[in-house]
C-alpha atoms as a PDB file:
ATOM      1  CA  MET A   1       6.680  35.550   6.109  1.00  0.00           C
ATOM      2  CA  SER A   2       6.818  37.159   2.701  1.00  0.00           C
ATOM      3  CA  GLY A   3       8.874  36.871  -0.411  1.00  0.00           C
ATOM      4  CA  MET A   4       9.296  34.098  -2.937  1.00  0.00           C
ATOM      5  CA  GLN A   5       7.809  30.632  -2.642  1.00  0.00           C
ATOM      6  CA  ILE A   6       9.719  27.601  -3.916  1.00  0.00           C
ATOM      7  CA  PHE A   7       8.783  23.936  -3.865  1.00  0.00           C
ATOM      8  CA  LYS A   8      10.094  20.423  -4.224  1.00  0.00           C
ATOM      9  CA  GLU A   9       7.887  17.448  -5.039  1.00  0.00           C
ATOM     10  CA  PHE A  10       8.280  13.901  -3.763  1.00  0.00           C
ATOM     11  CA  ARG A  11       6.518  10.836  -5.191  1.00  0.00           C
ATOM     12  CA  ILE A  12       5.629   8.032  -2.825  1.00  0.00           C
ATOM     13  CA  GLU A  13       3.973   4.732  -3.581  1.00  0.00           C
ATOM     14  CA  ALA A  14       1.751   3.639  -0.729  1.00  0.00           C
ATOM     15  CA  ALA A  15      -1.313   1.580   0.086  1.00  0.00           C
ATOM     16  CA  HIS A  16      -4.189   2.646   2.289  1.00  0.00           C
ATOM     17  CA  ARG A  17      -7.839   2.189   3.011  1.00  0.00           C
ATOM     18  CA  LEU A  18     -10.255   4.679   4.529  1.00  0.00           C
ATOM     19  CA  PRO A  19     -11.921   3.150   7.589  1.00  0.00           C
ATOM     20  CA  ASN A  20     -14.536   5.865   8.176  1.00  0.00           C
ATOM     21  CA  VAL A  21     -16.277   5.998   4.789  1.00  0.00           C
ATOM     22  CA  PRO A  22     -19.862   4.753   4.336  1.00  0.00           C
ATOM     23  CA  ALA A  23     -20.456   1.020   3.856  1.00  0.00           C
ATOM     24  CA  GLY A  24     -19.779  -0.049   0.289  1.00  0.00           C
ATOM     25  CA  HIS A  25     -17.551   2.966  -0.525  1.00  0.00           C
ATOM     26  CA  LYS A  26     -14.713   1.931  -2.870  1.00  0.00           C
ATOM     27  CA  CYS A  27     -12.102   3.633  -0.689  1.00  0.00           C
ATOM     28  CA  ALA A  28     -12.906   1.276   2.182  1.00  0.00           C
ATOM     29  CA  ARG A  29     -11.082  -1.413   0.193  1.00  0.00           C
ATOM     30  CA  LEU A  30      -7.309  -1.692   0.295  1.00  0.00           C
ATOM     31  CA  HIS A  31      -5.803   0.192  -2.646  1.00  0.00           C
ATOM     32  CA  GLY A  32      -2.695   2.145  -3.571  1.00  0.00           C
ATOM     33  CA  HIS A  33      -1.718   5.530  -4.920  1.00  0.00           C
ATOM     34  CA  SER A  34       1.288   7.251  -6.408  1.00  0.00           C
ATOM     35  CA  PHE A  35       1.040  10.213  -4.060  1.00  0.00           C
ATOM     36  CA  VAL A  36       2.911  13.399  -4.955  1.00  0.00           C
ATOM     37  CA  ILE A  37       3.799  15.528  -1.938  1.00  0.00           C
ATOM     38  CA  GLY A  38       4.707  19.139  -2.670  1.00  0.00           C
ATOM     39  CA  VAL A  39       6.747  20.871   0.019  1.00  0.00           C
ATOM     40  CA  TYR A  40       6.615  24.666  -0.330  1.00  0.00           C
ATOM     41  CA  VAL A  41       8.848  27.093   1.549  1.00  0.00           C
ATOM     42  CA  GLU A  42       8.629  30.868   1.505  1.00  0.00           C
ATOM     43  CA  GLY A  43      11.063  33.635   2.257  1.00  0.00           C
ATOM     44  CA  PRO A  44      13.148  36.415   0.827  1.00  0.00           C
ATOM     45  CA  VAL A  45      15.545  35.745  -2.008  1.00  0.00           C
ATOM     46  CA  GLY A  46      19.066  35.965  -0.617  1.00  0.00           C
ATOM     47  CA  ALA A  47      21.104  38.818  -2.060  1.00  0.00           C
ATOM     48  CA  ALA A  48      24.249  36.700  -2.328  1.00  0.00           C
ATOM     49  CA  THR A  49      22.748  33.281  -3.092  1.00  0.00           C
ATOM     50  CA  GLY A  50      19.909  34.389  -5.364  1.00  0.00           C
ATOM     51  CA  TRP A  51      17.649  31.759  -3.831  1.00  0.00           C
ATOM     52  CA  VAL A  52      15.196  31.286  -0.978  1.00  0.00           C
ATOM     53  CA  MET A  53      16.720  27.986   0.119  1.00  0.00           C
ATOM     54  CA  ASP A  54      18.815  25.220  -1.355  1.00  0.00           C
ATOM     55  CA  PHE A  55      16.509  22.528  -2.778  1.00  0.00           C
ATOM     56  CA  ALA A  56      18.896  20.012  -1.193  1.00  0.00           C
ATOM     57  CA  ASP A  57      17.894  21.334   2.236  1.00  0.00           C
ATOM     58  CA  ILE A  58      14.223  20.625   1.487  1.00  0.00           C
ATOM     59  CA  LYS A  59      15.166  17.135   0.310  1.00  0.00           C
ATOM     60  CA  ALA A  60      17.175  16.509   3.485  1.00  0.00           C
ATOM     61  CA  ALA A  61      14.309  17.679   5.711  1.00  0.00           C
ATOM     62  CA  MET A  62      11.889  15.424   3.836  1.00  0.00           C
ATOM     63  CA  ALA A  63      14.140  12.325   3.811  1.00  0.00           C
ATOM     64  CA  PRO A  64      12.940  10.737   7.084  1.00  0.00           C
ATOM     65  CA  VAL A  65       9.303  11.491   6.216  1.00  0.00           C
ATOM     66  CA  PHE A  66       9.768   9.935   2.782  1.00  0.00           C
ATOM     67  CA  GLU A  67      11.317   6.808   4.282  1.00  0.00           C
ATOM     68  CA  THR A  68       8.417   6.458   6.717  1.00  0.00           C
ATOM     69  CA  LEU A  69       5.788   6.717   3.963  1.00  0.00           C
ATOM     70  CA  ASP A  70       7.196   5.221   0.761  1.00  0.00           C
ATOM     71  CA  HIS A  71       6.111   1.656  -0.077  1.00  0.00           C
ATOM     72  CA  ARG A  72       4.162   1.383   3.188  1.00  0.00           C
ATOM     73  CA  TYR A  73       0.634   0.646   4.323  1.00  0.00           C
ATOM     74  CA  LEU A  74      -0.276   4.108   5.606  1.00  0.00           C
ATOM     75  CA  ASN A  75      -2.935   2.869   8.053  1.00  0.00           C
ATOM     76  CA  GLU A  76      -0.183   1.181  10.087  1.00  0.00           C
ATOM     77  CA  ILE A  77       1.716   4.446  10.656  1.00  0.00           C
ATOM     78  CA  GLU A  78       1.005   6.170  13.961  1.00  0.00           C
ATOM     79  CA  GLY A  79      -1.222   9.183  13.331  1.00  0.00           C
ATOM     80  CA  LEU A  80      -2.369   7.937   9.920  1.00  0.00           C
ATOM     81  CA  GLU A  81      -4.956   5.397  10.974  1.00  0.00           C
ATOM     82  CA  ASN A  82      -7.436   7.321   8.773  1.00  0.00           C
ATOM     83  CA  PRO A  83      -5.042   8.278   5.951  1.00  0.00           C
ATOM     84  CA  THR A  84      -7.052  10.739   3.896  1.00  0.00           C
ATOM     85  CA  SER A  85      -5.091  13.240   1.816  1.00  0.00           C
ATOM     86  CA  GLU A  86      -6.087  15.899   4.327  1.00  0.00           C
ATOM     87  CA  ASN A  87      -4.769  13.911   7.291  1.00  0.00           C
ATOM     88  CA  LEU A  88      -1.602  13.044   5.374  1.00  0.00           C
ATOM     89  CA  ALA A  89      -0.956  16.741   4.658  1.00  0.00           C
ATOM     90  CA  VAL A  90      -1.276  17.642   8.355  1.00  0.00           C
ATOM     91  CA  TRP A  91       0.881  14.650   9.348  1.00  0.00           C
ATOM     92  CA  VAL A  92       3.670  15.718   6.955  1.00  0.00           C
ATOM     93  CA  TRP A  93       3.417  19.363   8.078  1.00  0.00           C
ATOM     94  CA  ARG A  94       3.821  18.444  11.752  1.00  0.00           C
ATOM     95  CA  ARG A  95       6.979  16.491  11.010  1.00  0.00           C
ATOM     96  CA  LEU A  96       8.591  19.073   8.729  1.00  0.00           C
ATOM     97  CA  LYS A  97       7.729  22.425  10.336  1.00  0.00           C
ATOM     98  CA  PRO A  98      10.070  22.175  13.381  1.00  0.00           C
ATOM     99  CA  GLY A  99      13.137  21.628  11.189  1.00  0.00           C
ATOM    100  CA  LEU A 100      11.895  23.671   8.236  1.00  0.00           C
ATOM    101  CA  PRO A 101      10.542  26.908   9.750  1.00  0.00           C
ATOM    102  CA  ALA A 102      10.057  28.530   6.321  1.00  0.00           C
ATOM    103  CA  LEU A 103       7.504  25.835   5.431  1.00  0.00           C
ATOM    104  CA  ALA A 104       4.506  27.587   3.869  1.00  0.00           C
ATOM    105  CA  ARG A 105       2.292  24.760   2.622  1.00  0.00           C
ATOM    106  CA  ILE A 106       2.000  21.091   1.831  1.00  0.00           C
ATOM    107  CA  VAL A 107       0.208  19.967  -1.324  1.00  0.00           C
ATOM    108  CA  ILE A 108      -0.883  16.338  -1.656  1.00  0.00           C
ATOM    109  CA  HIS A 109      -1.820  14.884  -5.035  1.00  0.00           C
ATOM    110  CA  GLU A 110      -3.592  11.589  -4.378  1.00  0.00           C
ATOM    111  CA  THR A 111      -4.337  11.118  -8.075  1.00  0.00           C
ATOM    112  CA  CYS A 112      -3.606  13.172 -11.179  1.00  0.00           C
ATOM    113  CA  THR A 113      -6.820  15.127 -10.634  1.00  0.00           C
ATOM    114  CA  SER A 114      -7.464  15.039  -6.857  1.00  0.00           C
ATOM    115  CA  GLY A 115      -5.634  16.351  -3.834  1.00  0.00           C
ATOM    116  CA  CYS A 116      -5.469  18.941  -1.091  1.00  0.00           C
ATOM    117  CA  GLU A 117      -3.414  21.860   0.157  1.00  0.00           C
ATOM    118  CA  TYR A 118      -2.553  22.626   3.788  1.00  0.00           C
ATOM    119  CA  ARG A 119      -1.060  25.912   5.048  1.00  0.00           C
ATOM    120  CA  GLY A 120      -0.746  25.120   8.737  1.00  0.00           C
ATOM    121  CA  ALA A 121      -3.088  25.599  11.653  1.00  0.00           C
END
């Protein structure tokens, strides 16, 4: 798909721990993050609308995902037993792509300076 890319960001507060890190690693301990999830869609700019997609449509597609993640312990969510940013990005993608076919990438900010980007399989 080509054209313009737009995005909407969602902030979730969530706790997690990483079960597969080496012994003594700080991320093995329970801790929380203010994750920012960027949902990017791509497509042509509509001649009549002047936009790729209504931001409200991205928000609506993300609503059930947001509710599942926000103020939760991510390790307890099916498919997020090892909730790295990378696994979270894939998890979000798999839930959004069927209803948001123009989805181009997911960007996860775990902290202000660390994160990942996923563009699908």
